[in-house]
């Protein structure tokens, strides 16, 4: 089980690294700002597909192995942390490419301060507390915020609420299969 967590964290860190690579591309101005912004959004789509796939796989693994519920909670905590940090990097990349992407982030902040502002925005957005004082201003920024909202919905609503019913369903299915195989054994005697 811990190997899966390690793999998930490594893959998530690689995804975050891709975002930082975009900052490097923008620093040397290989693309126009709008092209770089849409690359960030495109990578975010790929990231979401990966996270949904990985989360579904982990939920099935935890459920089938009848792992304790705290193992599932560990996974959710790691997942939420990776998603919020990852989107914070995405927001930072967009802001780095075009500071007009977001209003409410003070100008002339240091890189760590800007990253903190982006993390703050990501956490508020993921937890559905609202935008606060930071607002997306252009379409790529709005799309990115919508993607985090959708992933938040998937994680918080669907994953947590369906885990219990999925586990019960799989356990009932397993119990039914055991009863059928036991009945076949009794009939075969």
GROMACS .gro file of N, CA and C in nm, residues 34-181:
model
  444
   34UNK      N    1  -0.002   3.412  -2.460
   34UNK     CA    2  -0.129   3.339  -2.473
   34UNK      C    3  -0.104   3.191  -2.501
   35UNK      N    4  -0.001   3.159  -2.579
   35UNK     CA    5   0.032   3.019  -2.605
   35UNK      C    6   0.076   2.948  -2.478
   36UNK      N    7   0.158   3.015  -2.400
   36UNK     CA    8   0.204   2.956  -2.274
   36UNK      C    9   0.087   2.936  -2.178
   37UNK      N   10  -0.003   3.032  -2.173
   37UNK     CA   11  -0.120   3.020  -2.084
   37UNK      C   12  -0.204   2.898  -2.120
   38UNK      N   13  -0.225   2.876  -2.249
   38UNK     CA   14  -0.307   2.761  -2.290
   38UNK      C   15  -0.232   2.630  -2.272
   39UNK      N   16  -0.099   2.632  -2.280
   39UNK     CA   17  -0.022   2.510  -2.249
   39UNK      C   18  -0.042   2.474  -2.102
   40UNK      N   19  -0.040   2.573  -2.015
   40UNK     CA   20  -0.063   2.549  -1.872
   40UNK      C   21  -0.201   2.487  -1.851
   41UNK      N   22  -0.301   2.540  -1.916
   41UNK     CA   23  -0.437   2.486  -1.904
   41UNK      C   24  -0.443   2.344  -1.961
   42UNK      N   25  -0.379   2.320  -2.075
   42UNK     CA   26  -0.376   2.186  -2.134
   42UNK      C   27  -0.310   2.084  -2.042
   43UNK      N   28  -0.198   2.123  -1.982
   43UNK     CA   29  -0.132   2.034  -1.886
   43UNK      C   30  -0.220   2.009  -1.764
   44UNK      N   31  -0.297   2.110  -1.725
   44UNK     CA   32  -0.389   2.092  -1.612
   44UNK      C   33  -0.497   1.989  -1.646
   45UNK      N   34  -0.547   1.991  -1.771
   45UNK     CA   35  -0.643   1.888  -1.814
   45UNK      C   36  -0.580   1.749  -1.803
   46UNK      N   37  -0.457   1.735  -1.850
   46UNK     CA   38  -0.389   1.605  -1.840
   46UNK      C   39  -0.369   1.565  -1.694
   47UNK      N   40  -0.335   1.662  -1.612
   47UNK     CA   41  -0.315   1.636  -1.469
   47UNK      C   42  -0.444   1.586  -1.407
   48UNK      N   43  -0.555   1.649  -1.440
   48UNK     CA   44  -0.684   1.607  -1.384
   48UNK      C   45  -0.718   1.465  -1.429
   49UNK      N   46  -0.695   1.435  -1.555
   49UNK     CA   47  -0.721   1.298  -1.603
   49UNK      C   48  -0.637   1.199  -1.524
   50UNK      N   49  -0.511   1.231  -1.501
   50UNK     CA   50  -0.424   1.143  -1.423
   50UNK      C   51  -0.475   1.129  -1.280
   51UNK      N   52  -0.511   1.239  -1.217
   51UNK     CA   53  -0.554   1.234  -1.078
   51UNK      C   54  -0.683   1.154  -1.064
   52UNK      N   55  -0.778   1.173  -1.155
   52UNK     CA   56  -0.903   1.098  -1.149
   52UNK      C   57  -0.875   0.949  -1.171
   53UNK      N   58  -0.792   0.917  -1.268
   53UNK     CA   59  -0.757   0.776  -1.294
   53UNK      C   60  -0.686   0.716  -1.172
   54UNK      N   61  -0.586   0.786  -1.120
   54UNK     CA   62  -0.510   0.735  -1.006
   54UNK      C   63  -0.600   0.722  -0.883
   55UNK      N   64  -0.686   0.819  -0.861
   55UNK     CA   65  -0.776   0.815  -0.745
   55UNK      C   66  -0.872   0.697  -0.756
   56UNK      N   67  -0.928   0.677  -0.873
   56UNK     CA   68  -1.020   0.564  -0.893
   56UNK      C   69  -0.949   0.432  -0.867
   57UNK      N   70  -0.828   0.422  -0.917
   57UNK     CA   71  -0.749   0.300  -0.897
   57UNK      C   72  -0.720   0.277  -0.749
   58UNK      N   73  -0.683   0.384  -0.679
   58UNK     CA   74  -0.652   0.371  -0.537
   58UNK      C   75  -0.777   0.336  -0.456
   59UNK      N   76  -0.890   0.395  -0.490
   59UNK     CA   77  -1.014   0.364  -0.418
   59UNK      C   78  -1.049   0.217  -0.435
   60UNK      N   79  -1.037   0.166  -0.558
   60UNK     CA   80  -1.065   0.024  -0.580
   60UNK      C   81  -0.967  -0.064  -0.505
   61UNK      N   82  -0.840  -0.025  -0.504
   61UNK     CA   83  -0.739  -0.104  -0.433
   61UNK      C   84  -0.768  -0.108  -0.284
   62UNK      N   85  -0.798   0.006  -0.226
   62UNK     CA   86  -0.827   0.013  -0.082
   62UNK      C   87  -0.954  -0.066  -0.051
   63UNK      N   88  -1.053  -0.057  -0.139
   63UNK     CA   89  -1.180  -0.124  -0.116
   63UNK      C   90  -1.167  -0.275  -0.130
   64UNK      N   91  -1.104  -0.321  -0.237
   64UNK     CA   92  -1.092  -0.464  -0.262
   64UNK      C   93  -1.009  -0.532  -0.154
   65UNK      N   94  -0.905  -0.466  -0.109
   65UNK     CA   95  -0.820  -0.524  -0.005
   65UNK      C   96  -0.883  -0.513   0.133
   66UNK      N   97  -1.002  -0.450   0.139
   66UNK     CA   98  -1.071  -0.430   0.266
   66UNK      C   99  -0.978  -0.364   0.367
   67UNK      N  100  -0.908  -0.262   0.321
   67UNK     CA  101  -0.813  -0.190   0.406
   67UNK      C  102  -0.890  -0.107   0.509
   68UNK      N  103  -0.825  -0.079   0.620
   68UNK     CA  104  -0.891   0.006   0.720
   68UNK      C  105  -0.923   0.144   0.663
   69UNK      N  106  -1.026   0.205   0.718
   69UNK     CA  107  -1.071   0.335   0.668
   69UNK      C  108  -0.963   0.441   0.680
   70UNK      N  109  -0.878   0.432   0.782
   70UNK     CA  110  -0.773   0.533   0.797
   70UNK      C  111  -0.676   0.531   0.679
   71UNK      N  112  -0.658   0.416   0.614
   71UNK     CA  113  -0.574   0.410   0.493
   71UNK      C  114  -0.636   0.493   0.381
   72UNK      N  115  -0.767   0.483   0.370
   72UNK     CA  116  -0.837   0.563   0.270
   72UNK      C  117  -0.823   0.711   0.303
   73UNK      N  118  -0.836   0.747   0.429
   73UNK     CA  119  -0.822   0.887   0.469
   73UNK      C  120  -0.681   0.938   0.442
   74UNK      N  121  -0.581   0.853   0.464
   74UNK     CA  122  -0.442   0.892   0.431
   74UNK      C  123  -0.432   0.926   0.283
   75UNK      N  124  -0.491   0.842   0.201
   75UNK     CA  125  -0.488   0.867   0.057
   75UNK      C  126  -0.557   0.998   0.022
   76UNK      N  127  -0.672   1.023   0.080
   76UNK     CA  128  -0.747   1.146   0.051
   76UNK      C  129  -0.665   1.268   0.093
   77UNK      N  130  -0.602   1.262   0.209
   77UNK     CA  131  -0.520   1.375   0.256
   77UNK      C  132  -0.405   1.401   0.159
   78UNK      N  133  -0.336   1.295   0.119
   78UNK     CA  134  -0.225   1.311   0.023
   78UNK      C  135  -0.278   1.366  -0.108
   79UNK      N  136  -0.391   1.315  -0.153
   79UNK     CA  137  -0.452   1.360  -0.278
   79UNK      C  138  -0.486   1.509  -0.271
   80UNK      N  139  -0.552   1.552  -0.165
   80UNK     CA  140  -0.592   1.692  -0.151
   80UNK      C  141  -0.469   1.782  -0.145
   81UNK      N  142  -0.366   1.740  -0.070
   81UNK     CA  143  -0.244   1.821  -0.063
   81UNK      C  144  -0.178   1.834  -0.199
   82UNK      N  145  -0.168   1.723  -0.272
   82UNK     CA  146  -0.106   1.728  -0.404
   82UNK      C  147  -0.187   1.815  -0.501
   83UNK      N  148  -0.317   1.803  -0.496
   83UNK     CA  149  -0.401   1.883  -0.586
   83UNK      C  150  -0.387   2.031  -0.555
   84UNK      N  151  -0.394   2.068  -0.428
   84UNK     CA  152  -0.386   2.211  -0.395
   84UNK      C  153  -0.248   2.267  -0.427
   85UNK      N  154  -0.142   2.192  -0.397
   85UNK     CA  155  -0.008   2.241  -0.431
   85UNK      C  156   0.011   2.248  -0.583
   86UNK      N  157  -0.042   2.149  -0.652
   86UNK     CA  158  -0.028   2.146  -0.797
   86UNK      C  159  -0.100   2.264  -0.862
   87UNK      N  160  -0.222   2.291  -0.819
   87UNK     CA  161  -0.294   2.406  -0.875
   87UNK      C  162  -0.230   2.537  -0.832
   88UNK      N  163  -0.173   2.541  -0.713
   88UNK     CA  164  -0.101   2.663  -0.672
   88UNK      C  165   0.013   2.690  -0.769
   89UNK      N  166   0.084   2.585  -0.810
   89UNK     CA  167   0.192   2.602  -0.908
   89UNK      C  168   0.134   2.647  -1.042
   90UNK      N  169   0.020   2.590  -1.081
   90UNK     CA  170  -0.044   2.632  -1.206
   90UNK      C  171  -0.081   2.781  -1.201
   91UNK      N  172  -0.141   2.822  -1.090
   91UNK     CA  173  -0.178   2.964  -1.075
   91UNK      C  174  -0.054   3.052  -1.077
   92UNK      N  175   0.052   3.006  -1.011
   92UNK     CA  176   0.177   3.082  -1.011
   92UNK      C  177   0.232   3.095  -1.154
   93UNK      N  178   0.227   2.985  -1.228
   93UNK     CA  179   0.276   2.988  -1.367
   93UNK      C  180   0.197   3.088  -1.450
   94UNK      N  181   0.064   3.082  -1.437
   94UNK     CA  182  -0.019   3.178  -1.511
   94UNK      C  183   0.014   3.321  -1.471
   95UNK      N  184   0.028   3.344  -1.342
   95UNK     CA  185   0.058   3.478  -1.293
   95UNK      C  186   0.195   3.524  -1.341
   96UNK      N  187   0.289   3.430  -1.343
   96UNK     CA  188   0.424   3.462  -1.389
   96UNK      C  189   0.422   3.501  -1.538
   97UNK      N  190   0.342   3.430  -1.616
   97UNK     CA  191   0.332   3.458  -1.759
   97UNK      C  192   0.261   3.591  -1.783
   98UNK      N  193   0.152   3.613  -1.708
   98UNK     CA  194   0.072   3.734  -1.727
   98UNK      C  195   0.012   3.776  -1.592
   99UNK      N  196   0.071   3.874  -1.525
   99UNK     CA  197   0.020   3.916  -1.394
   99UNK      C  198  -0.125   3.965  -1.397
  100UNK      N  199  -0.178   3.992  -1.515
  100UNK     CA  200  -0.317   4.035  -1.525
  100UNK      C  201  -0.415   3.918  -1.522
  101UNK      N  202  -0.363   3.794  -1.512
  101UNK     CA  203  -0.450   3.677  -1.503
  101UNK      C  204  -0.538   3.681  -1.379
  102UNK      N  205  -0.484   3.734  -1.271
  102UNK     CA  206  -0.556   3.739  -1.144
  102UNK      C  207  -0.551   3.881  -1.089
  103UNK      N  208  -0.664   3.923  -1.035
  103UNK     CA  209  -0.663   4.049  -0.960
  103UNK      C  210  -0.660   4.013  -0.812
  104UNK      N  211  -0.603   4.099  -0.733
  104UNK     CA  212  -0.600   4.076  -0.589
  104UNK      C  213  -0.467   4.027  -0.538
  105UNK      N  214  -0.375   3.990  -0.627
  105UNK     CA  215  -0.240   3.953  -0.584
  105UNK      C  216  -0.156   4.080  -0.589
  106UNK      N  217  -0.104   4.122  -0.475
  106UNK     CA  218  -0.026   4.247  -0.474
  106UNK      C  219   0.094   4.239  -0.569
  107UNK      N  220   0.124   4.352  -0.630
  107UNK     CA  221   0.239   4.357  -0.721
  107UNK      C  222   0.369   4.359  -0.641
  108UNK      N  223   0.476   4.325  -0.708
  108UNK     CA  224   0.612   4.332  -0.655
  108UNK      C  225   0.633   4.244  -0.531
  109UNK      N  226   0.568   4.129  -0.528
  109UNK     CA  227   0.594   4.032  -0.423
  109UNK      C  228   0.713   3.948  -0.463
  110UNK      N  229   0.782   3.893  -0.365
  110UNK     CA  230   0.890   3.800  -0.396
  110UNK      C  231   0.828   3.670  -0.448
  111UNK      N  232   0.911   3.584  -0.504
  111UNK     CA  233   0.860   3.455  -0.556
  111UNK      C  234   0.794   3.373  -0.445
  112UNK      N  235   0.858   3.357  -0.327
  112UNK     CA  236   0.789   3.281  -0.221
  112UNK      C  237   0.656   3.344  -0.178
  113UNK      N  238   0.651   3.477  -0.174
  113UNK     CA  239   0.526   3.543  -0.136
  113UNK      C  240   0.418   3.522  -0.242
  114UNK      N  241   0.457   3.528  -0.368
  114UNK     CA  242   0.361   3.504  -0.476
  114UNK      C  243   0.313   3.359  -0.473
  115UNK      N  244   0.404   3.265  -0.449
  115UNK     CA  245   0.364   3.125  -0.436
  115UNK      C  246   0.266   3.106  -0.321
  116UNK      N  247   0.292   3.176  -0.209
  116UNK     CA  248   0.200   3.166  -0.096
  116UNK      C  249   0.062   3.219  -0.135
  117UNK      N  250   0.056   3.331  -0.204
  117UNK     CA  251  -0.072   3.387  -0.248
  117UNK      C  252  -0.146   3.287  -0.338
  118UNK      N  253  -0.071   3.220  -0.425
  118UNK     CA  254  -0.132   3.121  -0.514
  118UNK      C  255  -0.179   2.999  -0.437
  119UNK      N  256  -0.101   2.956  -0.337
  119UNK     CA  257  -0.143   2.844  -0.252
  119UNK      C  258  -0.268   2.882  -0.172
  120UNK      N  259  -0.269   3.002  -0.119
  120UNK     CA  260  -0.385   3.053  -0.046
  120UNK      C  261  -0.509   3.046  -0.135
  121UNK      N  262  -0.496   3.095  -0.256
  121UNK     CA  263  -0.608   3.094  -0.351
  121UNK      C  264  -0.651   2.951  -0.383
  122UNK      N  265  -0.555   2.862  -0.403
  122UNK     CA  266  -0.585   2.723  -0.436
  122UNK      C  267  -0.658   2.654  -0.322
  123UNK      N  268  -0.611   2.674  -0.199
  123UNK     CA  269  -0.676   2.611  -0.084
  123UNK      C  270  -0.819   2.664  -0.068
  124UNK      N  271  -0.836   2.796  -0.078
  124UNK     CA  272  -0.971   2.852  -0.068
  124UNK      C  273  -1.061   2.799  -0.178
  125UNK      N  274  -1.008   2.788  -0.297
  125UNK     CA  275  -1.086   2.740  -0.410
  125UNK      C  276  -1.122   2.592  -0.392
  126UNK      N  277  -1.025   2.511  -0.351
  126UNK     CA  278  -1.049   2.367  -0.338
  126UNK      C  279  -1.148   2.337  -0.227
  127UNK      N  280  -1.141   2.414  -0.119
  127UNK     CA  281  -1.230   2.387  -0.006
  127UNK      C  282  -1.365   2.456  -0.021
  128UNK      N  283  -1.386   2.522  -0.133
  128UNK     CA  284  -1.514   2.587  -0.165
  128UNK      C  285  -1.550   2.700  -0.069
  129UNK      N  286  -1.450   2.766  -0.013
  129UNK     CA  287  -1.476   2.882   0.071
  129UNK      C  288  -1.490   3.009  -0.011
  130UNK      N  289  -1.466   3.002  -0.138
  130UNK     CA  290  -1.482   3.118  -0.225
  130UNK      C  291  -1.349   3.177  -0.264
  131UNK      N  292  -1.357   3.279  -0.345
  131UNK     CA  293  -1.237   3.338  -0.401
  131UNK      C  294  -1.167   3.433  -0.305
  132UNK      N  295  -1.239   3.486  -0.208
  132UNK     CA  296  -1.175   3.584  -0.121
  132UNK      C  297  -1.142   3.709  -0.200
  133UNK      N  298  -1.022   3.754  -0.187
  133UNK     CA  299  -0.984   3.877  -0.256
  133UNK      C  300  -0.910   3.853  -0.387
  134UNK      N  301  -0.886   3.729  -0.426
  134UNK     CA  302  -0.818   3.698  -0.552
  134UNK      C  303  -0.922   3.646  -0.651
  135UNK      N  304  -0.921   3.705  -0.771
  135UNK     CA  305  -1.018   3.667  -0.874
  135UNK      C  306  -0.949   3.641  -1.007
  136UNK      N  307  -0.991   3.535  -1.079
  136UNK     CA  308  -0.937   3.515  -1.214
  136UNK      C  309  -0.995   3.621  -1.307
  137UNK      N  310  -0.912   3.672  -1.399
  137UNK     CA  311  -0.956   3.781  -1.485
  137UNK      C  312  -0.963   3.746  -1.633
  138UNK      N  313  -0.888   3.645  -1.677
  138UNK     CA  314  -0.888   3.610  -1.819
  138UNK      C  315  -0.933   3.465  -1.834
  139UNK      N  316  -0.969   3.428  -1.955
  139UNK     CA  317  -1.029   3.296  -1.978
  139UNK      C  318  -0.938   3.181  -1.934
  140UNK      N  319  -0.808   3.177  -1.968
  140UNK     CA  320  -0.727   3.065  -1.920
  140UNK      C  321  -0.728   3.052  -1.767
  141UNK      N  322  -0.726   3.164  -1.696
  141UNK     CA  323  -0.730   3.160  -1.549
  141UNK      C  324  -0.865   3.108  -1.501
  142UNK      N  325  -0.971   3.151  -1.566
  142UNK     CA  326  -1.105   3.105  -1.528
  142UNK      C  327  -1.121   2.956  -1.555
  143UNK      N  328  -1.067   2.909  -1.666
  143UNK     CA  329  -1.074   2.766  -1.698
  143UNK      C  330  -0.998   2.686  -1.593
  144UNK      N  331  -0.881   2.734  -1.555
  144UNK     CA  332  -0.800   2.665  -1.455
  144UNK      C  333  -0.874   2.657  -1.321
  145UNK      N  334  -0.938   2.766  -1.282
  145UNK     CA  335  -1.016   2.768  -1.157
  145UNK      C  336  -1.132   2.669  -1.167
  146UNK      N  337  -1.198   2.665  -1.283
  146UNK     CA  338  -1.307   2.570  -1.301
  146UNK      C  339  -1.258   2.426  -1.291
  147UNK      N  340  -1.139   2.399  -1.345
  147UNK     CA  341  -1.084   2.264  -1.337
  147UNK      C  342  -1.060   2.224  -1.191
  148UNK      N  343  -1.005   2.317  -1.113
  148UNK     CA  344  -0.983   2.284  -0.971
  148UNK      C  345  -1.116   2.264  -0.900
  149UNK      N  346  -1.216   2.345  -0.934
  149UNK     CA  347  -1.349   2.327  -0.874
  149UNK      C  348  -1.406   2.190  -0.907
  150UNK      N  349  -1.394   2.148  -1.033
  150UNK     CA  350  -1.445   2.017  -1.073
  150UNK      C  351  -1.372   1.905  -1.002
  151UNK      N  352  -1.241   1.917  -0.991
  151UNK     CA  353  -1.164   1.815  -0.921
  151UNK      C  354  -1.199   1.814  -0.772
  152UNK      N  355  -1.222   1.930  -0.715
  152UNK     CA  356  -1.265   1.938  -0.576
  152UNK      C  357  -1.398   1.868  -0.557
  153UNK      N  358  -1.490   1.892  -0.649
  153UNK     CA  359  -1.620   1.825  -0.644
  153UNK      C  360  -1.602   1.674  -0.650
  154UNK      N  361  -1.521   1.628  -0.745
  154UNK     CA  362  -1.496   1.484  -0.758
  154UNK      C  363  -1.438   1.428  -0.629
  155UNK      N  364  -1.339   1.495  -0.576
  155UNK     CA  365  -1.270   1.445  -0.457
  155UNK      C  366  -1.360   1.447  -0.334
  156UNK      N  367  -1.418   1.560  -0.306
  156UNK     CA  368  -1.492   1.576  -0.181
  156UNK      C  369  -1.628   1.507  -0.186
  157UNK      N  370  -1.703   1.530  -0.290
  157UNK     CA  371  -1.840   1.479  -0.295
  157UNK      C  372  -1.845   1.333  -0.338
  158UNK      N  373  -1.795   1.305  -0.456
  158UNK     CA  374  -1.811   1.171  -0.512
  158UNK      C  375  -1.724   1.069  -0.440
  159UNK      N  376  -1.597   1.097  -0.422
  159UNK     CA  377  -1.506   0.999  -0.363
  159UNK      C  378  -1.546   0.968  -0.220
  160UNK      N  379  -1.563   1.070  -0.137
  160UNK     CA  380  -1.594   1.044   0.004
  160UNK      C  381  -1.732   0.984   0.023
  161UNK      N  382  -1.830   1.032  -0.051
  161UNK     CA  383  -1.965   0.980  -0.030
  161UNK      C  384  -1.982   0.841  -0.089
  162UNK      N  385  -1.917   0.813  -0.200
  162UNK     CA  386  -1.934   0.684  -0.265
  162UNK      C  387  -1.841   0.576  -0.211
  163UNK      N  388  -1.739   0.612  -0.135
  163UNK     CA  389  -1.646   0.511  -0.086
  163UNK      C  390  -1.718   0.408  -0.002
  164UNK      N  391  -1.800   0.453   0.092
  164UNK     CA  392  -1.869   0.360   0.181
  164UNK      C  393  -1.962   0.269   0.102
  165UNK      N  394  -2.041   0.326   0.011
  165UNK     CA  395  -2.134   0.243  -0.066
  165UNK      C  396  -2.059   0.149  -0.160
  166UNK      N  397  -1.948   0.196  -0.218
  166UNK     CA  398  -1.868   0.110  -0.305
  166UNK      C  399  -1.810  -0.006  -0.226
  167UNK      N  400  -1.759   0.023  -0.107
  167UNK     CA  401  -1.701  -0.082  -0.024
  167UNK      C  402  -1.808  -0.185   0.014
  168UNK      N  403  -1.926  -0.137   0.055
  168UNK     CA  404  -2.035  -0.229   0.090
  168UNK      C  405  -2.076  -0.312  -0.031
  169UNK      N  406  -2.083  -0.251  -0.146
  169UNK     CA  407  -2.122  -0.321  -0.268
  169UNK      C  408  -2.022  -0.431  -0.302
  170UNK      N  409  -1.893  -0.398  -0.295
  170UNK     CA  410  -1.792  -0.498  -0.327
  170UNK      C  411  -1.789  -0.609  -0.223
  171UNK      N  412  -1.807  -0.574  -0.097
  171UNK     CA  413  -1.810  -0.677   0.007
  171UNK      C  414  -1.931  -0.767  -0.009
  172UNK      N  415  -2.047  -0.709  -0.043
  172UNK     CA  416  -2.167  -0.790  -0.067
  172UNK      C  417  -2.146  -0.882  -0.187
  173UNK      N  418  -2.083  -0.832  -0.291
  173UNK     CA  419  -2.055  -0.911  -0.410
  173UNK      C  420  -1.962  -1.027  -0.374
  174UNK      N  421  -1.861  -0.998  -0.294
  174UNK     CA  422  -1.767  -1.101  -0.251
  174UNK      C  423  -1.838  -1.205  -0.165
  175UNK      N  424  -1.925  -1.159  -0.075
  175UNK     CA  425  -2.000  -1.250   0.010
  175UNK      C  426  -2.092  -1.338  -0.073
  176UNK      N  427  -2.158  -1.279  -0.173
  176UNK     CA  428  -2.246  -1.355  -0.261
  176UNK      C  429  -2.166  -1.461  -0.338
  177UNK      N  430  -2.050  -1.425  -0.387
  177UNK     CA  431  -1.967  -1.522  -0.460
  177UNK      C  432  -1.924  -1.636  -0.368
  178UNK      N  433  -1.891  -1.605  -0.245
  178UNK     CA  434  -1.853  -1.711  -0.149
  178UNK      C  435  -1.970  -1.805  -0.124
  179UNK      N  436  -2.091  -1.747  -0.107
  179UNK     CA  437  -2.209  -1.830  -0.084
  179UNK      C  438  -2.236  -1.920  -0.204
  180UNK      N  439  -2.223  -1.864  -0.326
  180UNK     CA  440  -2.246  -1.943  -0.446
  180UNK      C  441  -2.144  -2.055  -0.460
  181UNK      N  442  -2.017  -2.024  -0.433
  181UNK     CA  443  -1.915  -2.129  -0.444
  181UNK      C  444  -1.934  -2.234  -0.336
   0.00000   0.00000   0.00000
